[in-house]
mmCIF file of C-alpha atoms and ligand atoms in Angstrom:
data_model
loop_
_atom_site.group_PDB
_atom_site.id
_atom_site.type_symbol
_atom_site.label_atom_id
_atom_site.label_comp_id
_atom_site.label_asym_id
_atom_site.label_seq_id
_atom_site.Cartn_x
_atom_site.Cartn_y
_atom_site.Cartn_z
ATOM 1 C CA MET A 1 -76.415 -161.883 -19.725
ATOM 2 C CA VAL A 2 -74.491 -159.798 -22.139
ATOM 3 C CA GLY A 3 -74.791 -156.117 -23.726
ATOM 4 C CA ILE A 4 -72.403 -154.955 -26.539
ATOM 5 C CA LEU A 5 -72.029 -151.705 -27.206
ATOM 6 C CA GLY A 6 -70.064 -150.936 -30.614
ATOM 7 C CA GLY A 7 -68.107 -147.410 -31.158
ATOM 8 C CA GLU A 8 -68.252 -145.000 -34.421
ATOM 9 C CA ALA A 9 -64.666 -146.429 -35.102
ATOM 10 C CA PRO A 10 -62.892 -149.724 -35.077
ATOM 11 C CA GLY A 11 -60.703 -150.349 -31.754
ATOM 12 C CA ARG A 12 -60.401 -153.244 -29.170
ATOM 13 C CA VAL A 13 -62.972 -155.094 -27.693
ATOM 14 C CA VAL A 14 -63.142 -154.807 -23.952
ATOM 15 C CA LEU A 15 -65.197 -157.125 -21.282
ATOM 16 C CA LEU A 16 -66.589 -155.420 -18.216
ATOM 17 C CA ARG A 17 -67.850 -157.982 -15.807
ATOM 18 C CA ALA A 18 -70.442 -157.684 -12.825
ATOM 19 C CA ASP A 19 -71.476 -160.693 -10.648
ATOM 20 C CA MET A 20 -75.107 -160.362 -9.545
ATOM 21 C CA ASP A 21 -75.553 -163.168 -7.327
ATOM 22 C CA ALA A 22 -76.590 -163.072 -3.561
ATOM 23 C CA LEU A 23 -75.642 -165.079 -0.245
ATOM 24 C CA PRO A 24 -78.190 -167.443 1.672
ATOM 25 C CA ILE A 25 -77.952 -165.001 4.772
ATOM 26 C CA LYS A 26 -81.139 -163.741 6.601
ATOM 27 C CA GLU A 27 -80.524 -159.778 6.117
ATOM 28 C CA LEU A 28 -80.367 -157.996 9.393
ATOM 29 C CA THR A 29 -79.463 -154.420 7.970
ATOM 30 C CA GLY A 30 -82.893 -152.985 8.719
ATOM 31 C CA LEU A 31 -82.455 -150.582 5.350
ATOM 32 C CA GLU A 32 -85.859 -149.779 3.684
ATOM 33 C CA PHE A 33 -84.521 -151.184 0.300
ATOM 34 C CA ALA A 34 -83.541 -154.487 2.627
ATOM 35 C CA SER A 35 -84.185 -157.654 0.952
ATOM 36 C CA ARG A 36 -88.097 -159.124 0.284
ATOM 37 C CA THR A 37 -86.890 -162.529 0.143
ATOM 38 C CA ASP A 38 -86.557 -164.329 3.217
ATOM 39 C CA GLY A 39 -82.944 -165.986 3.926
ATOM 40 C CA VAL A 40 -81.211 -164.099 0.744
ATOM 41 C CA MET A 41 -79.485 -161.006 0.784
ATOM 42 C CA HIS A 42 -77.242 -159.011 -1.234
ATOM 43 C CA ALA A 43 -74.068 -159.455 1.696
ATOM 44 C CA CYS A 44 -71.256 -159.083 -1.025
ATOM 45 C CA GLY A 45 -72.057 -155.756 -2.731
ATOM 46 C CA HIS A 46 -72.705 -157.619 -5.991
ATOM 47 C CA ASP A 47 -76.480 -155.588 -6.357
ATOM 48 C CA GLY A 48 -74.021 -152.694 -6.407
ATOM 49 C CA HIS A 49 -71.494 -154.112 -9.079
ATOM 50 C CA VAL A 50 -75.124 -154.123 -11.357
ATOM 51 C CA ALA A 51 -75.704 -150.396 -10.605
ATOM 52 C CA MET A 52 -72.355 -149.522 -11.049
ATOM 53 C CA LEU A 53 -72.082 -151.342 -14.443
ATOM 54 C CA LEU A 54 -75.474 -150.390 -15.861
ATOM 55 C CA ALA A 55 -74.654 -146.784 -15.009
ATOM 56 C CA ALA A 56 -70.984 -147.601 -16.768
ATOM 57 C CA ALA A 57 -73.108 -148.673 -19.744
ATOM 58 C CA ARG A 58 -75.037 -145.232 -19.958
ATOM 59 C CA ILE A 59 -72.261 -143.362 -19.884
ATOM 60 C CA LEU A 60 -70.122 -144.761 -22.740
ATOM 61 C CA ALA A 61 -73.668 -145.290 -24.699
ATOM 62 C CA SER A 62 -73.808 -141.327 -24.416
ATOM 63 C CA HIS A 63 -70.279 -140.722 -25.650
ATOM 64 C CA ARG A 64 -70.620 -143.603 -28.451
ATOM 65 C CA LYS A 65 -69.348 -141.234 -31.126
ATOM 66 C CA GLU A 66 -66.011 -141.076 -29.469
ATOM 67 C CA LEU A 67 -65.933 -144.391 -28.752
ATOM 68 C CA ARG A 68 -63.661 -146.632 -30.687
ATOM 69 C CA GLY A 69 -63.685 -150.362 -30.735
ATOM 70 C CA THR A 70 -66.712 -152.676 -28.611
ATOM 71 C CA VAL A 71 -67.380 -153.041 -24.953
ATOM 72 C CA LYS A 72 -69.070 -155.629 -23.648
ATOM 73 C CA PHE A 73 -71.255 -155.636 -20.430
ATOM 74 C CA VAL A 74 -71.166 -159.024 -18.742
ATOM 75 C CA PHE A 75 -73.867 -159.708 -16.033
ATOM 76 C CA GLN A 76 -72.555 -162.845 -14.330
ATOM 77 C CA PRO A 77 -74.575 -165.071 -11.843
ATOM 78 C CA ALA A 78 -73.274 -167.422 -9.450
ATOM 79 C CA GLU A 79 -69.644 -166.324 -8.573
ATOM 80 C CA GLU A 80 -70.412 -167.447 -5.120
ATOM 81 C CA ALA A 81 -71.131 -170.653 -6.052
ATOM 82 C CA GLY A 82 -67.648 -172.071 -5.790
ATOM 83 C CA GLU A 83 -68.668 -175.779 -5.196
ATOM 84 C CA ALA A 84 -70.826 -176.033 -7.844
ATOM 85 C CA GLY A 85 -68.244 -174.655 -10.403
ATOM 86 C CA GLY A 86 -69.069 -170.851 -10.572
ATOM 87 C CA GLY A 87 -70.747 -168.893 -12.988
ATOM 88 C CA ALA A 88 -67.621 -167.479 -15.429
ATOM 89 C CA LYS A 89 -66.610 -170.776 -16.761
ATOM 90 C CA PRO A 90 -70.281 -171.767 -18.392
ATOM 91 C CA MET A 91 -70.589 -168.368 -19.845
ATOM 92 C CA ILE A 92 -66.736 -168.146 -21.226
ATOM 93 C CA GLU A 93 -67.638 -172.009 -22.808
ATOM 94 C CA ALA A 94 -70.764 -170.899 -24.249
ATOM 95 C CA GLY A 95 -68.314 -168.117 -26.257
ATOM 96 C CA VAL A 96 -68.461 -164.921 -24.100
ATOM 97 C CA MET A 97 -64.932 -163.895 -24.863
ATOM 98 C CA GLU A 98 -65.640 -164.756 -28.709
ATOM 99 C CA GLU A 99 -67.515 -162.780 -31.430
ATOM 100 C CA PRO A 100 -66.209 -160.274 -30.957
ATOM 101 C CA LYS A 101 -62.939 -161.663 -29.374
ATOM 102 C CA VAL A 102 -62.014 -160.027 -26.187
ATOM 103 C CA ASP A 103 -58.677 -158.140 -25.721
ATOM 104 C CA TYR A 104 -59.116 -156.738 -22.342
ATOM 105 C CA VAL A 105 -61.180 -157.963 -19.193
ATOM 106 C CA PHE A 106 -62.210 -155.567 -16.498
ATOM 107 C CA GLY A 107 -64.206 -156.428 -12.816
ATOM 108 C CA LEU A 108 -64.816 -154.591 -9.769
ATOM 109 C CA HIS A 109 -65.391 -155.688 -6.461
ATOM 110 C CA ILE A 110 -66.688 -153.317 -3.520
ATOM 111 C CA PHE A 111 -65.302 -154.164 -0.216
ATOM 112 C CA THR A 112 -65.273 -152.565 3.411
ATOM 113 C CA ASN A 113 -61.955 -153.747 4.035
ATOM 114 C CA TYR A 114 -60.552 -150.338 2.711
ATOM 115 C CA PRO A 115 -62.320 -147.021 3.169
ATOM 116 C CA SER A 116 -64.882 -145.320 1.092
ATOM 117 C CA ARG A 117 -63.350 -144.165 -2.223
ATOM 118 C CA THR A 118 -59.999 -146.385 -2.507
ATOM 119 C CA PHE A 119 -59.262 -148.260 -5.346
ATOM 120 C CA ALA A 120 -57.092 -151.183 -4.123
ATOM 121 C CA LEU A 121 -55.239 -153.283 -6.664
ATOM 122 C CA ARG A 122 -52.076 -154.870 -7.215
ATOM 123 C CA GLU A 123 -50.072 -156.306 -9.857
ATOM 124 C CA GLY A 124 -49.499 -160.105 -10.912
ATOM 125 C CA PRO A 125 -51.992 -162.446 -8.200
ATOM 126 C CA LEU A 126 -54.353 -160.844 -6.350
ATOM 127 C CA MET A 127 -56.777 -163.898 -5.255
ATOM 128 C CA ALA A 128 -56.045 -166.872 -4.182
ATOM 129 C CA ALA A 129 -56.474 -170.654 -5.849
ATOM 130 C CA SER A 130 -59.330 -172.552 -3.637
ATOM 131 C CA GLY A 131 -60.063 -176.204 -3.614
ATOM 132 C CA ILE A 132 -62.693 -177.728 -1.198
ATOM 133 C CA PHE A 133 -62.084 -181.181 0.668
ATOM 134 C CA ARG A 134 -64.305 -183.355 1.968
ATOM 135 C CA ILE A 135 -63.262 -186.100 4.329
ATOM 136 C CA HIS A 136 -65.458 -189.251 5.519
ATOM 137 C CA VAL A 137 -64.526 -191.006 8.752
ATOM 138 C CA VAL A 138 -65.782 -194.279 9.207
ATOM 139 C CA GLY A 139 -65.341 -195.733 12.443
ATOM 140 C CA ARG A 140 -67.218 -198.331 14.454
ATOM 141 C CA GLY A 141 -70.327 -196.709 17.006
ATOM 142 C CA GLY A 142 -71.041 -198.181 20.522
ATOM 143 C CA HIS A 143 -71.726 -196.739 23.864
ATOM 144 C CA GLY A 144 -70.574 -193.960 25.496
ATOM 145 C CA SER A 145 -69.198 -195.276 28.519
ATOM 146 C CA ALA A 146 -67.223 -198.219 26.740
ATOM 147 C CA PRO A 147 -64.915 -196.186 23.976
ATOM 148 C CA HIS A 148 -62.615 -199.351 24.121
ATOM 149 C CA GLN A 149 -65.205 -201.111 22.230
ATOM 150 C CA THR A 150 -65.528 -198.400 19.431
ATOM 151 C CA ILE A 151 -63.754 -197.270 17.049
ATOM 152 C CA ASP A 152 -64.854 -193.713 17.676
ATOM 153 C CA PRO A 153 -64.830 -191.220 14.658
ATOM 154 C CA VAL A 154 -65.509 -187.939 16.902
ATOM 155 C CA PHE A 155 -61.961 -188.429 18.516
ATOM 156 C CA ILE A 156 -60.540 -189.454 15.331
ATOM 157 C CA SER A 157 -61.846 -186.445 13.482
ATOM 158 C CA SER A 158 -60.467 -184.170 16.127
ATOM 159 C CA GLN A 159 -57.082 -185.969 15.638
ATOM 160 C CA VAL A 160 -57.428 -185.220 12.118
ATOM 161 C CA ILE A 161 -58.438 -181.845 12.124
ATOM 162 C CA THR A 162 -55.407 -181.222 14.427
ATOM 163 C CA ALA A 163 -53.232 -182.820 12.297
ATOM 164 C CA LEU A 164 -53.919 -180.960 9.477
ATOM 165 C CA GLN A 165 -52.856 -177.561 10.889
ATOM 166 C CA GLY A 166 -49.499 -179.022 10.277
ATOM 167 C CA ILE A 167 -49.620 -178.653 7.071
ATOM 168 C CA ARG A 168 -49.765 -174.645 7.089
ATOM 169 C CA SER A 169 -47.555 -174.439 10.057
ATOM 170 C CA ARG A 170 -44.581 -176.886 9.204
ATOM 171 C CA MET A 171 -44.969 -178.137 5.594
ATOM 172 C CA LEU A 172 -45.296 -175.170 3.686
ATOM 173 C CA ASP A 173 -43.385 -172.398 3.219
ATOM 174 C CA PRO A 174 -44.349 -169.522 6.025
ATOM 175 C CA LEU A 175 -43.480 -166.796 3.492
ATOM 176 C CA GLU A 176 -46.325 -167.939 1.220
ATOM 177 C CA PRO A 177 -49.579 -167.164 1.802
ATOM 178 C CA SER A 178 -52.128 -170.037 2.404
ATOM 179 C CA VAL A 179 -54.710 -171.346 4.154
ATOM 180 C CA VAL A 180 -56.370 -175.122 5.451
ATOM 181 C CA SER A 181 -59.504 -174.451 6.941
ATOM 182 C CA VAL A 182 -61.724 -177.523 8.404
ATOM 183 C CA CYS A 183 -65.067 -175.200 8.493
ATOM 184 C CA SER A 184 -67.454 -177.616 8.702
ATOM 185 C CA VAL A 185 -68.079 -180.662 11.105
ATOM 186 C CA HIS A 186 -71.040 -183.493 11.652
ATOM 187 C CA SER A 187 -71.357 -186.276 13.566
ATOM 188 C CA GLY A 188 -73.468 -187.692 16.123
ATOM 189 C CA THR A 189 -76.899 -187.697 17.637
ATOM 190 C CA ARG A 190 -76.720 -187.640 21.573
ATOM 191 C CA ASN A 191 -74.518 -187.600 24.516
ATOM 192 C CA ASN A 192 -74.355 -191.043 25.198
ATOM 193 C CA ILE A 193 -73.874 -192.911 21.745
ATOM 194 C CA ILE A 194 -70.526 -193.080 19.823
ATOM 195 C CA PRO A 195 -71.504 -192.702 16.218
ATOM 196 C CA ASP A 196 -70.556 -194.854 13.427
ATOM 197 C CA ASP A 197 -68.504 -191.915 11.032
ATOM 198 C CA ALA A 198 -68.080 -188.303 11.032
ATOM 199 C CA THR A 199 -67.627 -185.703 8.041
ATOM 200 C CA LEU A 200 -65.518 -183.200 7.912
ATOM 201 C CA GLU A 201 -65.652 -180.530 5.389
ATOM 202 C CA GLY A 202 -63.230 -177.706 4.490
ATOM 203 C CA THR A 203 -61.276 -174.952 2.045
ATOM 204 C CA MET A 204 -57.970 -174.704 1.024
ATOM 205 C CA ARG A 205 -56.625 -171.634 -0.735
ATOM 206 C CA ALA A 206 -52.947 -170.482 -1.876
ATOM 207 C CA VAL A 207 -51.934 -167.975 -3.979
ATOM 208 C CA SER A 208 -49.198 -170.205 -6.007
ATOM 209 C CA GLU A 209 -50.226 -172.850 -7.572
ATOM 210 C CA VAL A 210 -47.224 -174.941 -6.732
ATOM 211 C CA THR A 211 -48.265 -174.409 -2.769
ATOM 212 C CA ARG A 212 -51.969 -175.238 -3.501
ATOM 213 C CA LYS A 213 -50.599 -178.423 -5.099
ATOM 214 C CA ARG A 214 -48.665 -179.540 -2.273
ATOM 215 C CA ALA A 215 -51.360 -178.584 0.032
ATOM 216 C CA ALA A 216 -53.680 -180.587 -2.216
ATOM 217 C CA SER A 217 -51.518 -183.756 -2.089
ATOM 218 C CA LEU A 218 -50.963 -183.508 1.849
ATOM 219 C CA ILE A 219 -54.623 -183.306 3.301
ATOM 220 C CA PRO A 220 -55.674 -186.894 1.664
ATOM 221 C CA ARG A 221 -52.357 -188.432 2.748
ATOM 222 C CA ILE A 222 -52.409 -186.913 6.218
ATOM 223 C CA ALA A 223 -56.074 -187.639 6.735
ATOM 224 C CA HIS A 224 -55.713 -191.549 6.087
ATOM 225 C CA SER A 225 -52.868 -191.774 7.791
ATOM 226 C CA VAL A 226 -54.368 -190.380 11.085
ATOM 227 C CA CYS A 227 -57.237 -192.597 10.455
ATOM 228 C CA ARG A 228 -55.373 -195.857 9.980
ATOM 229 C CA THR A 229 -53.568 -195.275 13.116
ATOM 230 C CA TYR A 230 -56.973 -195.524 15.081
ATOM 231 C CA GLY A 231 -58.175 -198.249 13.141
ATOM 232 C CA ALA A 232 -60.895 -196.139 11.466
ATOM 233 C CA GLU A 233 -61.591 -195.983 7.409
ATOM 234 C CA CYS A 234 -61.222 -192.627 5.639
ATOM 235 C CA GLU A 235 -62.494 -191.599 2.300
ATOM 236 C CA VAL A 236 -61.260 -188.253 1.147
ATOM 237 C CA GLU A 237 -62.772 -186.293 -1.989
ATOM 238 C CA MET A 238 -60.765 -183.077 -2.959
ATOM 239 C CA LYS A 239 -61.947 -180.536 -5.612
ATOM 240 C CA ASP A 240 -60.452 -177.496 -7.051
ATOM 241 C CA ALA A 241 -62.647 -174.531 -7.100
ATOM 242 C CA TYR A 242 -61.596 -171.245 -8.835
ATOM 243 C CA PRO A 243 -58.023 -170.906 -9.778
ATOM 244 C CA ILE A 244 -55.330 -167.871 -8.771
ATOM 245 C CA THR A 245 -56.570 -164.591 -10.112
ATOM 246 C CA ALA A 246 -53.440 -162.831 -11.706
ATOM 247 C CA ASN A 247 -53.385 -159.519 -12.648
ATOM 248 C CA ASP A 248 -51.751 -158.877 -15.950
ATOM 249 C CA PRO A 249 -48.632 -156.502 -14.781
ATOM 250 C CA LEU A 250 -48.749 -154.402 -17.920
ATOM 251 C CA THR A 251 -52.421 -153.822 -18.192
ATOM 252 C CA THR A 252 -52.246 -153.155 -14.410
ATOM 253 C CA ARG A 253 -50.138 -150.480 -14.544
ATOM 254 C CA SER A 254 -51.879 -148.587 -17.159
ATOM 255 C CA VAL A 255 -55.327 -149.218 -15.045
ATOM 256 C CA SER A 256 -53.345 -147.907 -12.183
ATOM 257 C CA ALA A 257 -52.411 -144.455 -13.706
ATOM 258 C CA LEU A 258 -55.978 -144.156 -14.942
ATOM 259 C CA LEU A 259 -57.676 -144.854 -11.508
ATOM 260 C CA LYS A 260 -55.617 -142.096 -9.960
ATOM 261 C CA SER A 261 -56.999 -139.893 -12.495
ATOM 262 C CA ILE A 262 -60.142 -139.863 -11.412
ATOM 263 C CA PRO A 263 -61.119 -137.162 -8.719
ATOM 264 C CA GLY A 264 -61.585 -137.514 -5.262
ATOM 265 C CA THR A 265 -60.651 -140.801 -4.831
ATOM 266 C CA ARG A 266 -57.438 -142.706 -3.672
ATOM 267 C CA THR A 267 -55.405 -145.514 -5.067
ATOM 268 C CA ALA A 268 -53.717 -148.339 -2.992
ATOM 269 C CA GLU A 269 -51.470 -151.034 -3.330
ATOM 270 C CA VAL A 270 -52.550 -154.473 -1.727
ATOM 271 C CA PRO A 271 -50.884 -157.461 -0.849
ATOM 272 C CA PRO A 272 -52.563 -160.607 -1.882
ATOM 273 C CA LEU A 273 -55.907 -162.194 -0.722
ATOM 274 C CA LEU A 274 -56.984 -165.545 0.284
ATOM 275 C CA THR A 275 -60.033 -165.265 -1.133
ATOM 276 C CA ALA A 276 -60.902 -166.647 -4.714
ATOM 277 C CA GLU A 277 -62.748 -165.094 -7.595
ATOM 278 C CA ASP A 278 -63.818 -166.941 -10.784
ATOM 279 C CA PHE A 279 -63.169 -163.745 -12.600
ATOM 280 C CA SER A 280 -59.737 -165.890 -12.845
ATOM 281 C CA PHE A 281 -61.254 -167.572 -15.421
ATOM 282 C CA PHE A 282 -61.854 -164.477 -17.710
ATOM 283 C CA LEU A 283 -57.980 -163.711 -17.023
ATOM 284 C CA ARG A 284 -56.637 -166.698 -18.317
ATOM 285 C CA ARG A 285 -58.377 -166.009 -21.181
ATOM 286 C CA ALA A 286 -57.210 -162.227 -22.013
ATOM 287 C CA PRO A 287 -55.131 -159.920 -19.962
ATOM 288 C CA GLY A 288 -56.935 -157.519 -17.413
ATOM 289 C CA THR A 289 -57.527 -156.425 -14.305
ATOM 290 C CA TYR A 290 -59.778 -156.859 -11.208
ATOM 291 C CA TYR A 291 -59.522 -154.131 -8.652
ATOM 292 C CA PHE A 292 -61.584 -153.054 -5.401
ATOM 293 C CA LEU A 293 -63.412 -150.295 -4.340
ATOM 294 C CA GLY A 294 -63.128 -149.508 -0.809
ATOM 295 C CA THR A 295 -66.727 -148.924 0.847
ATOM 296 C CA ARG A 296 -65.829 -148.421 4.533
ATOM 297 C CA ASN A 297 -67.282 -145.192 6.087
ATOM 298 C CA GLY A 298 -67.766 -145.379 10.212
ATOM 299 C CA LYS A 299 -70.241 -142.423 9.889
ATOM 300 C CA LYS A 300 -72.501 -144.019 8.141
ATOM 301 C CA GLY A 301 -72.264 -147.452 9.542
ATOM 302 C CA CYS A 302 -70.780 -149.289 6.572
ATOM 303 C CA ILE A 303 -68.006 -150.855 8.649
ATOM 304 C CA TYR A 304 -69.413 -154.894 8.741
ATOM 305 C CA PRO A 305 -67.537 -157.157 6.574
ATOM 306 C CA ASN A 306 -68.862 -158.795 3.039
ATOM 307 C CA HIS A 307 -70.783 -161.704 3.976
ATOM 308 C CA SER A 308 -71.955 -159.886 6.961
ATOM 309 C CA ALA A 309 -75.899 -160.126 7.897
ATOM 310 C CA ARG A 310 -75.386 -156.075 8.109
ATOM 311 C CA PHE A 311 -73.247 -155.477 5.260
ATOM 312 C CA ARG A 312 -74.155 -152.138 4.205
ATOM 313 C CA ILE A 313 -72.514 -150.382 1.278
ATOM 314 C CA ASP A 314 -71.239 -146.227 1.269
ATOM 315 C CA GLU A 315 -73.444 -145.472 -2.158
ATOM 316 C CA ASP A 316 -71.612 -142.373 -2.969
ATOM 317 C CA VAL A 317 -68.627 -144.546 -3.807
ATOM 318 C CA LEU A 318 -71.085 -146.295 -6.850
ATOM 319 C CA LYS A 319 -70.409 -142.918 -8.842
ATOM 320 C CA TYR A 320 -66.704 -143.423 -8.467
ATOM 321 C CA GLY A 321 -67.051 -147.303 -9.789
ATOM 322 C CA SER A 322 -69.304 -146.513 -12.671
ATOM 323 C CA ALA A 323 -66.722 -143.861 -13.542
ATOM 324 C CA SER A 324 -63.703 -145.993 -13.457
ATOM 325 C CA LEU A 325 -65.463 -149.018 -15.701
ATOM 326 C CA ALA A 326 -66.191 -146.415 -17.994
ATOM 327 C CA LEU A 327 -62.934 -144.926 -18.212
ATOM 328 C CA LEU A 328 -61.141 -148.068 -18.453
ATOM 329 C CA ALA A 329 -63.329 -149.230 -21.435
ATOM 330 C CA PHE A 330 -63.078 -145.948 -23.129
ATOM 331 C CA ASP A 331 -59.173 -146.099 -22.707
ATOM 332 C CA PHE A 332 -58.797 -149.527 -23.326
ATOM 333 C CA THR A 333 -60.893 -149.954 -26.454
ATOM 334 C CA GLY A 334 -58.629 -146.816 -28.114
ATOM 335 C CA GLN A 335 -55.341 -148.978 -27.129
ATOM 336 C CA ARG A 336 -53.438 -148.941 -30.675
ATOM 337 C CA ARG A 337 -51.588 -152.524 -29.796
ATOM 338 C CA ARG A 338 -52.593 -155.212 -27.179
ATOM 339 C CA ALA A 339 -50.437 -155.526 -24.625
ATOM 340 C CA ARG A 340 -48.648 -158.876 -24.579
ATOM 341 C CA GLN A 341 -49.437 -161.113 -20.849
ATOM 342 C CA SER A 342 -45.501 -160.166 -19.477
ATOM 343 C CA ASN A 343 -43.763 -162.645 -18.014
ATOM 344 C CA VAL A 344 -43.993 -161.524 -14.550
ATOM 345 C CA ILE A 345 -46.636 -163.941 -13.206
ATOM 346 C CA PRO A 346 -44.844 -167.275 -13.334
ATOM 347 C CA GLN A 347 -46.127 -169.465 -15.922
ATOM 348 C CA GLU A 348 -47.395 -172.044 -12.993
ATOM 349 C CA ASN A 349 -49.638 -169.206 -11.795
ATOM 350 C CA ARG A 350 -51.543 -168.497 -14.987
HETATM 351 ZN ZN1 LIG B 401 -68.635 -162.747 -2.011
HETATM 352 ZN ZN1 LIG B 402 -68.369 -160.887 -4.120
#
């Protein structure tokens, strides 16, 4: 869903994006406005993103006479569905960055890692590129009392999981943020049957494209070699999810200065995170900034992390988020020159 607001005078085109999808979690907040759909919950604050962007649209519309240029308000589905390709890419393919052509992109995320009213951001790579892997170990089943007559896929899978941890600890630069996590293991039916096969699924992430590619090449190599050692067959599927979320340094420097001007808030520079975001696809098409707004507030019980069934936000931060979006749109539509994408982001991370 896209809303377009044209100012009175010509200027730049700024895209503001709010993701709006929920998560398959049974809500345990006990709030009076908790989800009424069983097993579906706004546990990542995307409902807050929608509210903040709607309020920013209202603020900007009430100042339309002073606005130069055009603001596109983008409400995006399926940010959480990385395994299915996400919602940003299809919107871009459908032309959301064109007519009028977008000069700057901005996105905001509510985050309990930071205290309420704190804007958190960094220049350059902010979040990781993510990939998904699926390893199917095919052995030969039999009786639990006679493992020597079988090729045990449960035991072999455990060796694969252990060996994969050597990628992060022994084969990649320890100073480069990265992670390889096996998050799902499925095999077997009961205690005395060695099954025929096992399936492992996991995620790998890095904030440098070189590191990500290296890890992506090592996962199949290690899985195949461990399986071969024990006589099992192995199929490995690898899939790229989201690219690196890289903030344009020049734009982000201006954004940081603008955020500092919002009374009642703080601005913090943060290290890169291993979460991933499909806002990265917008940042590949135009300079811009993705930034966080802290919502941790112990007094109000807003202490549970994003994706927790008890996740709740400090609603008093919403007005600061709206103000920040309106401010960025107002300022960047009026920018004379388009900031060049600077050279601080290495080419491989674009
Ligand atoms: Zn999320
Ligand atoms: Zn989210």
